[in-house]
JSON list of C-alpha atoms in Angstrom, two decimals:
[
{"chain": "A", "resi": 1, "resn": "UNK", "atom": "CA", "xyz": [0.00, 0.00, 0.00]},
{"chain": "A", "resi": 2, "resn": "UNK", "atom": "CA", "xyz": [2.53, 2.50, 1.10]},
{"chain": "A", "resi": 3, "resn": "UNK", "atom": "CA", "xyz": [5.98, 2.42, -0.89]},
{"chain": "A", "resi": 4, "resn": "UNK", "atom": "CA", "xyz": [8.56, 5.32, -0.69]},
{"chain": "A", "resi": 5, "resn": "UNK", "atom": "CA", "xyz": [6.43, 7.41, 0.76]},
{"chain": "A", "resi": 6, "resn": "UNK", "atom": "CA", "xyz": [3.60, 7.14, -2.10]},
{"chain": "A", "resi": 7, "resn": "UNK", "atom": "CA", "xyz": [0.39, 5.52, -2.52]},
{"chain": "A", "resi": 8, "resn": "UNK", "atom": "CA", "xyz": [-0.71, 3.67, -5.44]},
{"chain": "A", "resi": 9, "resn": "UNK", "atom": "CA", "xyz": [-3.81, 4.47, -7.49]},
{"chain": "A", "resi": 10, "resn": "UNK", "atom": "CA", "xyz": [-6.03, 1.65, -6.20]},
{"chain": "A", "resi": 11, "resn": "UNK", "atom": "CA", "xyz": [-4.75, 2.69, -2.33]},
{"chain": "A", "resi": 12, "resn": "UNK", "atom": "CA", "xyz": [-5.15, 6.27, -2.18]},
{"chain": "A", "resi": 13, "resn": "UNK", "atom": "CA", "xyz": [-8.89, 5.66, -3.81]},
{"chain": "A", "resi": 14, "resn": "UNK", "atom": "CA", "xyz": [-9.65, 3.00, -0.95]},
{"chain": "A", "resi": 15, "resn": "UNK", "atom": "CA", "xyz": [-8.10, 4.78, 1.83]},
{"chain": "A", "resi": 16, "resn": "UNK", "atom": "CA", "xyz": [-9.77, 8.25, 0.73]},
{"chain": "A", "resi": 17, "resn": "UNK", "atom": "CA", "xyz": [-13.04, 6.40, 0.79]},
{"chain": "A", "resi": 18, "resn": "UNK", "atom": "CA", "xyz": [-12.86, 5.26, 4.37]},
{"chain": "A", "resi": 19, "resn": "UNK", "atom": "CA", "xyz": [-11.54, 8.27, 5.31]},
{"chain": "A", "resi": 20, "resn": "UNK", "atom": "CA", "xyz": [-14.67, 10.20, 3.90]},
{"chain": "A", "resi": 21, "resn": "UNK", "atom": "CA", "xyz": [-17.01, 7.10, 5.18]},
{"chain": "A", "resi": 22, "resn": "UNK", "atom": "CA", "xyz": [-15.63, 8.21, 8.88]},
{"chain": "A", "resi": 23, "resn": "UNK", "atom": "CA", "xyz": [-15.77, 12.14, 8.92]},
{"chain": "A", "resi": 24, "resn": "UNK", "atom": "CA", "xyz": [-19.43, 11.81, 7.77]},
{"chain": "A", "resi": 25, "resn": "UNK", "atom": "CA", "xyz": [-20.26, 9.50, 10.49]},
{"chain": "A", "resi": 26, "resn": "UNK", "atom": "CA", "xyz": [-18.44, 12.04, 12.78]},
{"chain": "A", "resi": 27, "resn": "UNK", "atom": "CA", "xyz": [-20.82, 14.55, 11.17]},
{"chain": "A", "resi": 28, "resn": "UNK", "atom": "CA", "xyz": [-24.22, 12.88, 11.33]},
{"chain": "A", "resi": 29, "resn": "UNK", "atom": "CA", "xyz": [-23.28, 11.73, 14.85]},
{"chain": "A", "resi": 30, "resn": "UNK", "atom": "CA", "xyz": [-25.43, 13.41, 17.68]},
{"chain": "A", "resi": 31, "resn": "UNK", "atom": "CA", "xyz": [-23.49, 14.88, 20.46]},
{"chain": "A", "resi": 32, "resn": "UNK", "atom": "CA", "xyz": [-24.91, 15.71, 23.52]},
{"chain": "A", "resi": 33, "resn": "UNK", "atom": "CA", "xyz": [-22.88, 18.32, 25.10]},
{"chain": "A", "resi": 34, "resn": "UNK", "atom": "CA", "xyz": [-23.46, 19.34, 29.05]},
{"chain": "A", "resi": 35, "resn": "UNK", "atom": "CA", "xyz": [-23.47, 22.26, 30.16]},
{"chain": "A", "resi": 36, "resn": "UNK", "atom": "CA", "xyz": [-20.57, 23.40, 33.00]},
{"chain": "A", "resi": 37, "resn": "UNK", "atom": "CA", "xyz": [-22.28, 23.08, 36.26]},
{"chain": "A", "resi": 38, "resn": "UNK", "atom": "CA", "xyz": [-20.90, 25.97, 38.44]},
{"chain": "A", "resi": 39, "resn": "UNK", "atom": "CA", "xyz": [-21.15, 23.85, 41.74]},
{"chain": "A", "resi": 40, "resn": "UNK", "atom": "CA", "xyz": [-18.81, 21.44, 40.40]},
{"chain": "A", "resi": 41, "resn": "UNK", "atom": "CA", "xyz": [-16.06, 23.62, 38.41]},
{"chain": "A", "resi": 42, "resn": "UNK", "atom": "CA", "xyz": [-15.98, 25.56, 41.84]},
{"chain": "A", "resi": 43, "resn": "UNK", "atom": "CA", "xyz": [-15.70, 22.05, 43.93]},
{"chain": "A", "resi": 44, "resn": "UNK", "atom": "CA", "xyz": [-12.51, 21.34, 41.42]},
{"chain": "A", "resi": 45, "resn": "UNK", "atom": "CA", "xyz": [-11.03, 24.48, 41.53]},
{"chain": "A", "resi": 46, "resn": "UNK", "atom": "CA", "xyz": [-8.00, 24.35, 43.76]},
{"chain": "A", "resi": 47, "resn": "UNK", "atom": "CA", "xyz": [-8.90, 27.56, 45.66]},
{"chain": "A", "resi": 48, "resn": "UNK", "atom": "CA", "xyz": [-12.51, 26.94, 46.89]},
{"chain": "A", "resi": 49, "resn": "UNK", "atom": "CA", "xyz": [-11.94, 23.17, 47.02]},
{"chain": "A", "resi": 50, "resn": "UNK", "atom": "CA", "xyz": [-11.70, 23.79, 50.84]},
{"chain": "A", "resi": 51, "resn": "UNK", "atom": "CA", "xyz": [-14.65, 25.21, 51.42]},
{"chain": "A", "resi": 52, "resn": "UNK", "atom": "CA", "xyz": [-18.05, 23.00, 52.49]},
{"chain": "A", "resi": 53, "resn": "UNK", "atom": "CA", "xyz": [-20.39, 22.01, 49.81]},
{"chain": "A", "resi": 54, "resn": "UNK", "atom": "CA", "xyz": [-22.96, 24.33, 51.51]},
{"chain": "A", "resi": 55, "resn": "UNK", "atom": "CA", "xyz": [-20.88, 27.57, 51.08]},
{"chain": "A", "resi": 56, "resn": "UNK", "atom": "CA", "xyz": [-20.44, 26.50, 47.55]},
{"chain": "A", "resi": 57, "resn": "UNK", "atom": "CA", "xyz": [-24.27, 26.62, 47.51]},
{"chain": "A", "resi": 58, "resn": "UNK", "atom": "CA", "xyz": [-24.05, 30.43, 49.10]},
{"chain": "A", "resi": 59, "resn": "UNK", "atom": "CA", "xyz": [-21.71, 31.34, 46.74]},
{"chain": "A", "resi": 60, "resn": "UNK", "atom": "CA", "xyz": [-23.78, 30.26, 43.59]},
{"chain": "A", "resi": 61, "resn": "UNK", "atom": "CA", "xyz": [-26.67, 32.29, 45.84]},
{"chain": "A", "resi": 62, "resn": "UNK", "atom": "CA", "xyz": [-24.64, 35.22, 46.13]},
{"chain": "A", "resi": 63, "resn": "UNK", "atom": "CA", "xyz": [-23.16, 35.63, 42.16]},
{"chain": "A", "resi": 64, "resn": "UNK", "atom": "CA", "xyz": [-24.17, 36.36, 38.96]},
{"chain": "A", "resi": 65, "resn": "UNK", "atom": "CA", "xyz": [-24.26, 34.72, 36.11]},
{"chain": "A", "resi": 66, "resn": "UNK", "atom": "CA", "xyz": [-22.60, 36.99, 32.92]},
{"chain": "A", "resi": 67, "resn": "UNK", "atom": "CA", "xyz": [-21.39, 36.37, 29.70]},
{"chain": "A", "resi": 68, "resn": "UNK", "atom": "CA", "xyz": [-18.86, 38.04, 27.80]},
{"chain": "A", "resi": 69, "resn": "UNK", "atom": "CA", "xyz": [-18.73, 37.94, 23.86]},
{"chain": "A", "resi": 70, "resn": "UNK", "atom": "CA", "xyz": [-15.31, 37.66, 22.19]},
{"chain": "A", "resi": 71, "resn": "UNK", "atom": "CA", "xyz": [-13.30, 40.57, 22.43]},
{"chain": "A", "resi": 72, "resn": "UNK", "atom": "CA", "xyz": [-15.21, 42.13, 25.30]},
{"chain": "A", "resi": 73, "resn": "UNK", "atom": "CA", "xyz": [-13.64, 43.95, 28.05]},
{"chain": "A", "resi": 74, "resn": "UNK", "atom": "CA", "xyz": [-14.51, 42.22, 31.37]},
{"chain": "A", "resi": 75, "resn": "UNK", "atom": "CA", "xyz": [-11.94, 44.18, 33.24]},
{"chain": "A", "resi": 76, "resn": "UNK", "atom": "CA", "xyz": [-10.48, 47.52, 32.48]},
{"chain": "A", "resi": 77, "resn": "UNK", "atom": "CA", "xyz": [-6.81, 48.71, 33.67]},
{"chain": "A", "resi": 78, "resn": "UNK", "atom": "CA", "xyz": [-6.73, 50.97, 36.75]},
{"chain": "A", "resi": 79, "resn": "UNK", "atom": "CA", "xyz": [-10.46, 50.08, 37.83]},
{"chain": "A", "resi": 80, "resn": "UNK", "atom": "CA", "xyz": [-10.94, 49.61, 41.14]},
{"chain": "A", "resi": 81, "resn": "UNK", "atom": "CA", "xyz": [-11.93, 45.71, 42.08]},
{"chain": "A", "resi": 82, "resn": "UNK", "atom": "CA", "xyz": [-15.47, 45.17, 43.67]},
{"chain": "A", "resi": 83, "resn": "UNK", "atom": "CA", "xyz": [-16.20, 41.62, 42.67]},
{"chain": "A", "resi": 84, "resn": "UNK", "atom": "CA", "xyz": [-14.72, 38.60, 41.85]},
{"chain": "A", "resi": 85, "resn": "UNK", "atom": "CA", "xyz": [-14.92, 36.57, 37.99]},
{"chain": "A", "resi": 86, "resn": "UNK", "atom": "CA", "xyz": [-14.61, 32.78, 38.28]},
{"chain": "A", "resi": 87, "resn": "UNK", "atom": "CA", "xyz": [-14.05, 31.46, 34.69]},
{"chain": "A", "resi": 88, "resn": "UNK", "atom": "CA", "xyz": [-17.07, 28.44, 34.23]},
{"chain": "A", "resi": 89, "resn": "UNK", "atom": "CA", "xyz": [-16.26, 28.78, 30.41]},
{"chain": "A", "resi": 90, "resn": "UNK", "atom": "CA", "xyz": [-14.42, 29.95, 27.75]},
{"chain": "A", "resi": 91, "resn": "UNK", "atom": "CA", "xyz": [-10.52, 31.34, 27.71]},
{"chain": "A", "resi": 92, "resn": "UNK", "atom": "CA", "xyz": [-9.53, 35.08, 28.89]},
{"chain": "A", "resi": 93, "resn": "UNK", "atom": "CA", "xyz": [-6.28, 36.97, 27.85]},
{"chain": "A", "resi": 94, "resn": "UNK", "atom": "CA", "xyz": [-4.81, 39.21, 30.70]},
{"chain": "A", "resi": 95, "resn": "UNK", "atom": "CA", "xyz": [-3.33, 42.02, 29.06]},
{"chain": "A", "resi": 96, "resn": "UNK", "atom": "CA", "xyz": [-0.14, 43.45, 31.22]},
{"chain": "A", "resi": 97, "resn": "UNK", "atom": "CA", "xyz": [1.87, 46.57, 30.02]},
{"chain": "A", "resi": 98, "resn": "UNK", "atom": "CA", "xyz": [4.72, 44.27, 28.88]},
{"chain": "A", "resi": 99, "resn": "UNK", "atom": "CA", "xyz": [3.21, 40.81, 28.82]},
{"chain": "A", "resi": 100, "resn": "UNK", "atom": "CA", "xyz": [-0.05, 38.84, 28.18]},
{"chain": "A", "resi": 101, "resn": "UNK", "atom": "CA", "xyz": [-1.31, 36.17, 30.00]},
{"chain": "A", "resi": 102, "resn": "UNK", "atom": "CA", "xyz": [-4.50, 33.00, 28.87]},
{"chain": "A", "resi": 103, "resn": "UNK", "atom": "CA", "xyz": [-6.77, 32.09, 31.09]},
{"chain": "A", "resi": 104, "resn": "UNK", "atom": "CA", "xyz": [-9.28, 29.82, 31.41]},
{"chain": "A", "resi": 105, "resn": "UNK", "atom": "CA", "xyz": [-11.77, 27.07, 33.00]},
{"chain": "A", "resi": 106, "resn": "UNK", "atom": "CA", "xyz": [-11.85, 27.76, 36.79]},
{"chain": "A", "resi": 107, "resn": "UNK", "atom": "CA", "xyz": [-9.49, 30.87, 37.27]},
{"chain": "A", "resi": 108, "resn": "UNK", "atom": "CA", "xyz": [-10.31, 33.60, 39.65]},
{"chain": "A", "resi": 109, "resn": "UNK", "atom": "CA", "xyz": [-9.40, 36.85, 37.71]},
{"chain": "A", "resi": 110, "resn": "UNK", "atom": "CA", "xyz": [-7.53, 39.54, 39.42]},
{"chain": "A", "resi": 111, "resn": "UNK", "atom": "CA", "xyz": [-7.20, 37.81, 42.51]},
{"chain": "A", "resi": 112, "resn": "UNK", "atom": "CA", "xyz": [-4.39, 39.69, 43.99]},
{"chain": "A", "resi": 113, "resn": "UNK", "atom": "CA", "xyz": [-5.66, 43.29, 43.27]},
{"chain": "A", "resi": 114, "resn": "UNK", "atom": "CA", "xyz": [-8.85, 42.13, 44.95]},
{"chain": "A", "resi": 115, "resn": "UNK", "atom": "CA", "xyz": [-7.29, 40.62, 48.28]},
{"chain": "A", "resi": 116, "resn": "UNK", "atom": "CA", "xyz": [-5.15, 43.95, 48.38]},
{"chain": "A", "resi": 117, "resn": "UNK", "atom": "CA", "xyz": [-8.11, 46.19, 47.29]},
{"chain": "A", "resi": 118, "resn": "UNK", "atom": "CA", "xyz": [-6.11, 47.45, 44.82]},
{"chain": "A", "resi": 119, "resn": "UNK", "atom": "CA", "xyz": [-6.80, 48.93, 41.68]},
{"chain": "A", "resi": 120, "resn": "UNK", "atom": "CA", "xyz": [-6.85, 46.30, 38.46]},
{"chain": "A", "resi": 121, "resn": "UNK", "atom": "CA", "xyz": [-2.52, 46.29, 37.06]},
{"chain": "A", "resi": 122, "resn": "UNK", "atom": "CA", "xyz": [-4.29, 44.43, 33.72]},
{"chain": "A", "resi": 123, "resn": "UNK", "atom": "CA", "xyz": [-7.09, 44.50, 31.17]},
{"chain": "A", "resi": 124, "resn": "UNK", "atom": "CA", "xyz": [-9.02, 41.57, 30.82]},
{"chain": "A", "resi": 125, "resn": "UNK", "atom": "CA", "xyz": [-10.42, 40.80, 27.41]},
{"chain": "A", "resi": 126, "resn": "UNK", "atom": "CA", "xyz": [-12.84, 37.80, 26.61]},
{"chain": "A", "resi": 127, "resn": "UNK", "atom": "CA", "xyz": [-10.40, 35.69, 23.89]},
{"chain": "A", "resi": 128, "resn": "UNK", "atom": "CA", "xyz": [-13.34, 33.52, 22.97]},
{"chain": "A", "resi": 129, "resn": "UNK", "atom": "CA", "xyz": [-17.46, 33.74, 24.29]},
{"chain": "A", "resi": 130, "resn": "UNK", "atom": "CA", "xyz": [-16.38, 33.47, 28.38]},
{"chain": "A", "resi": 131, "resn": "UNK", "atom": "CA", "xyz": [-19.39, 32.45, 30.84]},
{"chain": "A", "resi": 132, "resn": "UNK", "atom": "CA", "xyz": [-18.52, 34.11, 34.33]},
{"chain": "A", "resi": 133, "resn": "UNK", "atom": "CA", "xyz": [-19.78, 33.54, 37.78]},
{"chain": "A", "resi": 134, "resn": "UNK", "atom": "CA", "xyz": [-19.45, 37.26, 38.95]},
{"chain": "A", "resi": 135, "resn": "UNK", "atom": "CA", "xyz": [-18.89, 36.81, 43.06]},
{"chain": "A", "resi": 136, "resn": "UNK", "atom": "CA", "xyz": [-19.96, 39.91, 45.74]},
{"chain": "A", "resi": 137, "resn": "UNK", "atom": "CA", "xyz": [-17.00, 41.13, 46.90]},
{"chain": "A", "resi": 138, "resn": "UNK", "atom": "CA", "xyz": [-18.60, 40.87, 50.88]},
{"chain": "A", "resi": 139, "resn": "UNK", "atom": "CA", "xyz": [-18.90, 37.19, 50.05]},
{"chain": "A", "resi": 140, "resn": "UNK", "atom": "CA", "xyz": [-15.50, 36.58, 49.50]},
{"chain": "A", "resi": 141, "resn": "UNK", "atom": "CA", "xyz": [-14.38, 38.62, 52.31]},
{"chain": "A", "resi": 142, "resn": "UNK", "atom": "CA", "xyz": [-17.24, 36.54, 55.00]},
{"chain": "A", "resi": 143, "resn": "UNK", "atom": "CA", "xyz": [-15.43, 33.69, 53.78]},
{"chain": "A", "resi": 144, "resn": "UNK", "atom": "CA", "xyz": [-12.07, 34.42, 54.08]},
{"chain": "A", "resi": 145, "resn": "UNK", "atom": "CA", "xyz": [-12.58, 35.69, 57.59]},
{"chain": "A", "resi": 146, "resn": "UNK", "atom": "CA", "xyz": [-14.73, 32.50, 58.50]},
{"chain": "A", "resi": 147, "resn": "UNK", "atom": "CA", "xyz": [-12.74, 29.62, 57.35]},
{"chain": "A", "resi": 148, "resn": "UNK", "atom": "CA", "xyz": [-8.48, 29.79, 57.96]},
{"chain": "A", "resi": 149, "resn": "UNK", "atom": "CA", "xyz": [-8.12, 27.18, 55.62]},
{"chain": "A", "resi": 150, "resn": "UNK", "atom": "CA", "xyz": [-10.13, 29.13, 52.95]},
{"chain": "A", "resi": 151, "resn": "UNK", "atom": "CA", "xyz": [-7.94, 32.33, 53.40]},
{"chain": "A", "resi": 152, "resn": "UNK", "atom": "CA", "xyz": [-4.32, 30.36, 53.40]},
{"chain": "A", "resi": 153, "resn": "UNK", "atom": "CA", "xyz": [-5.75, 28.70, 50.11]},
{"chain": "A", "resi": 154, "resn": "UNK", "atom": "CA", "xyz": [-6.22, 32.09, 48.72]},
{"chain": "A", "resi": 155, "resn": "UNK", "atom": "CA", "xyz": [-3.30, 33.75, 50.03]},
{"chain": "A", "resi": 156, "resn": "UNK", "atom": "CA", "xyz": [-1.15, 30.97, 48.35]},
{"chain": "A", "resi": 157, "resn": "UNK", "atom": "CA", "xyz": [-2.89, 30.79, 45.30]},
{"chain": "A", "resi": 158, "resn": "UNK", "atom": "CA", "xyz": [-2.65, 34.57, 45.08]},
{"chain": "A", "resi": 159, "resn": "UNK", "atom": "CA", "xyz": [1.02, 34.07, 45.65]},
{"chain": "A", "resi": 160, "resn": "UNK", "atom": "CA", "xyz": [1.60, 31.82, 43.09]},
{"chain": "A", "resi": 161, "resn": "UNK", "atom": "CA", "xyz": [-0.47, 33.75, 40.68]},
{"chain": "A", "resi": 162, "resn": "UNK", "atom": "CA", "xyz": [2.07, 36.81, 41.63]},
{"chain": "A", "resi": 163, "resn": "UNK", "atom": "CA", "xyz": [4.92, 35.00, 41.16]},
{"chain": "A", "resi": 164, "resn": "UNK", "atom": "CA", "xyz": [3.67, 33.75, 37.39]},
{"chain": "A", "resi": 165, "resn": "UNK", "atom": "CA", "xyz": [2.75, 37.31, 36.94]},
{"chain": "A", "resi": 166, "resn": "UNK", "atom": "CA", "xyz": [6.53, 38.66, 37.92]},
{"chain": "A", "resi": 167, "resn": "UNK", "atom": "CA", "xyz": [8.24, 36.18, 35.85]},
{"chain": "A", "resi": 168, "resn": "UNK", "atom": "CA", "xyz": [5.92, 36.41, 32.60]},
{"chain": "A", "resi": 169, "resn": "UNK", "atom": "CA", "xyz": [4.21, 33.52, 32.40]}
]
């Protein structure tokens, strides 16, 4: 079938066949796609992972749901930081002045100028449609001053989202 790096004729005719018998049945197949339940990306999500399944509950109580369209500004440079965006879908680029950062599935966005009530250092674009969970900022703040192991998660993933921020990655 395959000699010197060619097909024959007879080959390529079969193996284009099956090829075009198998992308059709990828086409006519019926996908059932699930929605992102916000409960469970948040359960996953290395930062709230320690909290109880019933704050999880208050959380989803407390937030809003938003969606950005591609190329929408979720977050502009120098504003000041009142809530907090937990990715459910969808990428994010953090725009720096002398880098850019992706984002994605279950990131917290500006977590550092939020914990330090500082302004946002970044603009935040939406790189593709981005679904949201848009958190009260007294939420957050009832949490982290009700559960230690809750703050220390956040403090250390804040950290380590400094120190990628500092390096450029």
């Amino acid at each position: 079938m395959f000699e010197d790096g060619y097909f024959d004729e007879g080959d390529y005719g079969t193996l284009r066949k099956e090829i075009d018998h198998g992308l059709v049945e990828v086409q006519i197949h019926d996908f059932k796609l699930e929605q992102v339940h916000f409960n469970e990306v948040l359960t996953e999500c290395p930062l709230f992972s320690v909290l109880p399944p019933q704050e999880i509950v208050n959380l989803r109580i407390k937030s809003t749901d938003r969606t950005f369209e591609k190329n929408t500004i979720i977050q502009t440079k120098g504003k000041e930081i009142k809530n907090v965006y937990f990715v459910v879908s969808g990428t994010v680029k953090e725009t720096f002045d002398d880098f850019s950062m992706i984002r994605g599935i279950s990131c917290v966005l500006n977590p550092f100028d939020f914990v330090y009530k500082e302004t946002s250092k970044c603009v935040i674009r939406a790189q593709t449609t981005t679904k949201v969970m848009q958190i009260q900022e007294k939420a957050i703040w009832e949490l982290l001053d009700k559960y230690p192991e809750f703050k220390k998660s956040w403090f250390k993933n804040t950290f380590l989202y400094s120190l990628r921020l500092s390096r450029g990655l």
